[in-house]
Short mmCIF file of C-alpha atoms in Angstrom, two decimals:
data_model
loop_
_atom_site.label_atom_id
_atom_site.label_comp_id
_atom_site.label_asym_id
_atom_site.label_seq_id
_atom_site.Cartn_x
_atom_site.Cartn_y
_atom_site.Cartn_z
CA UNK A 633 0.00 0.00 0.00
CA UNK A 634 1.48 3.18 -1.23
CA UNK A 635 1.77 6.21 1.92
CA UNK A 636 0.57 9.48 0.65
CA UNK A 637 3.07 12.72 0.61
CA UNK A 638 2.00 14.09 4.03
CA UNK A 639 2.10 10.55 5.64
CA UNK A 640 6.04 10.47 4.27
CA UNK A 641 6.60 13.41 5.59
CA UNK A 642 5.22 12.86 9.27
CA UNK A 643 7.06 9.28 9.24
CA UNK A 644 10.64 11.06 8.47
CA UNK A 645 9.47 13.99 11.05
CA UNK A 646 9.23 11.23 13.92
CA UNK A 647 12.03 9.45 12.08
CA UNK A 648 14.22 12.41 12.40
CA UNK A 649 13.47 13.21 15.97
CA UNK A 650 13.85 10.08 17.41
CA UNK A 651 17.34 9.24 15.68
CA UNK A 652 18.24 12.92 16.98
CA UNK A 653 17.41 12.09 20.62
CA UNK A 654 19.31 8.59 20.40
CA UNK A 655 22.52 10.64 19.00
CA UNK A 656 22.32 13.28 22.14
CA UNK A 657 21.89 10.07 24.62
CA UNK A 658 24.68 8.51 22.77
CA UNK A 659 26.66 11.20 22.48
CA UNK A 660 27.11 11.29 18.73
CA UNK A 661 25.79 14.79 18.85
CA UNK A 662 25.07 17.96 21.30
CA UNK A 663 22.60 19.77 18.83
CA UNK A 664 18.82 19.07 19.42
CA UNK A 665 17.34 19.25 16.20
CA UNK A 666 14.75 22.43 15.78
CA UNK A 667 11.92 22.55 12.77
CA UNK A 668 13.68 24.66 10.38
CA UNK A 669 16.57 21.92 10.72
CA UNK A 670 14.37 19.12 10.35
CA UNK A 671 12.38 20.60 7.75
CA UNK A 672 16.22 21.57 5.97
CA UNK A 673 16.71 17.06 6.05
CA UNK A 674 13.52 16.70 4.39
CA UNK A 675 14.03 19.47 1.94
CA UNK A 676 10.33 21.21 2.68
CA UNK A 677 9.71 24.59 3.94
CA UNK A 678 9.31 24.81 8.12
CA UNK A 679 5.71 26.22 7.77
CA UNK A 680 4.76 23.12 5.39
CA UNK A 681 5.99 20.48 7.80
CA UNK A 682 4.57 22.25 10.57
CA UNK A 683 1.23 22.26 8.90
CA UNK A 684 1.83 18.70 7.53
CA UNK A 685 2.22 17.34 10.73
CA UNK A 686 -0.60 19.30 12.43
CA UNK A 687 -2.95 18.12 9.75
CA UNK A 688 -1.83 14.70 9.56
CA UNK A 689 -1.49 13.81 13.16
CA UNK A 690 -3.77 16.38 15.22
CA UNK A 691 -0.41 17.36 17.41
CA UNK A 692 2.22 19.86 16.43
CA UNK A 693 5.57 19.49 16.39
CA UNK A 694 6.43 20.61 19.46
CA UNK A 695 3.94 18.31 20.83
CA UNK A 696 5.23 15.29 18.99
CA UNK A 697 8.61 16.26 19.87
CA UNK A 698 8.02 17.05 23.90
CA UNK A 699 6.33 13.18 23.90
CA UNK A 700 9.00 11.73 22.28
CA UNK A 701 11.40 13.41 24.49
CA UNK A 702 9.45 12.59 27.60
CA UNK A 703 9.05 9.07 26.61
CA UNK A 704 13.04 8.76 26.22
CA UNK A 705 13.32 10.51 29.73
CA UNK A 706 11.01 8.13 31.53
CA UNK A 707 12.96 4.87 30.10
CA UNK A 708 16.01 6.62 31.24
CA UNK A 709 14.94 6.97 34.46
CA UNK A 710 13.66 3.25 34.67
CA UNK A 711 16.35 1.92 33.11
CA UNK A 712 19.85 3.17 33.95
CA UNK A 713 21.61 4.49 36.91
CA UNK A 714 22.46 7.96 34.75
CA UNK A 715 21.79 10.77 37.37
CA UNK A 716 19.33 13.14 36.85
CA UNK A 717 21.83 15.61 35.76
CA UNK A 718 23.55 13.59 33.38
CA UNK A 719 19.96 12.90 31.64
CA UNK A 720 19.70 16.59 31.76
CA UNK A 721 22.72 17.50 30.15
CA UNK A 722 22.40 14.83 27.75
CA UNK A 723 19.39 16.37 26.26
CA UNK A 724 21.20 20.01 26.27
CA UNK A 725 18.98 21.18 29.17
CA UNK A 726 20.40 22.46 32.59
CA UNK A 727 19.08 20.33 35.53
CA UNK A 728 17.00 22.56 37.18
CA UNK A 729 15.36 23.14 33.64
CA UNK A 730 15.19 19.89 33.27
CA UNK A 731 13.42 19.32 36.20
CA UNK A 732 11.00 21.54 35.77
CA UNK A 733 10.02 20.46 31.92
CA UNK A 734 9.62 16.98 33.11
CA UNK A 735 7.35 17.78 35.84
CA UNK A 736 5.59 20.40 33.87
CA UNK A 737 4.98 17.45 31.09
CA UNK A 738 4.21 14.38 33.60
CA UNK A 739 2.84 16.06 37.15
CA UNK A 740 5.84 14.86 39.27
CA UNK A 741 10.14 15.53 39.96
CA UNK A 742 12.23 13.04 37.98
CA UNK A 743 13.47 11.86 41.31
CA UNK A 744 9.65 10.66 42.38
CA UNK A 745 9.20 8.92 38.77
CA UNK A 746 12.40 7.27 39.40
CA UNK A 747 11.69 6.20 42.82
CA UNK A 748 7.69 5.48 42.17
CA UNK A 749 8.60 3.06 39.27
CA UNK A 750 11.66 1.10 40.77
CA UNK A 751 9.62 0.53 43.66
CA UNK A 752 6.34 -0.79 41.10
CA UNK A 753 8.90 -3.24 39.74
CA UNK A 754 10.88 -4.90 42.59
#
């Protein structure tokens, strides 16, 4: 089954941000990827593929991208004995920003997700 053109474009939008957050954990980069730059990989305009997305999924960008980013924080938090900081700085934000974007996107500190879900799963 053939994808149409805006369906394309939203898969190598998600495409694009995850394999940007993987090279920040990993180290590979320090840049996190912004619209214009992610519109510049899929050679389209910023405006279209902000559109695009909006139309296609319901959820902008930012959206998409704060989920995604959220998503990666929570599994690192679960899943590895990386400090809170070193998450942080990972992802190019400054702890105490950090700290506040997580619990501004999930209700509760980093340190009380981490605690709350190793203590669900022992």
């Amino acid at each position: 089954m053939k994808t149409s053109r805006p369906e394309e474009i939203v898969a190598q939008f998600n495409q694009l941000i995850q394999n940007n957050l993987n090279e920040l954990i990993s180290g590979v980069t320090d840049e996190y990827l912004d619209i214009h730059k992610i519109a510049d990989k899929i050679h389209i305009n910023a405006t279209h593929l902000s559109n695009t997305v909006k139309e296609t999924t319901g959820k902008s960008p930012c959206d998409i991208c704060n989920e995604k980013t959220i998503d990666l924080i929570k599994e690192l938090l679960a899943t590895t004995d990386l400090s809170i900081a070193e998450i942080a700085f990972k992802l190019t934000y400054e702890p105490t920003n950090f700290t506040k974007y997580f619990k501004k996107h999930t209700g509760m500190l980093p340190s009380v997700y981490r605690s709350t879900f190793r203590q669900e799963n022992t």
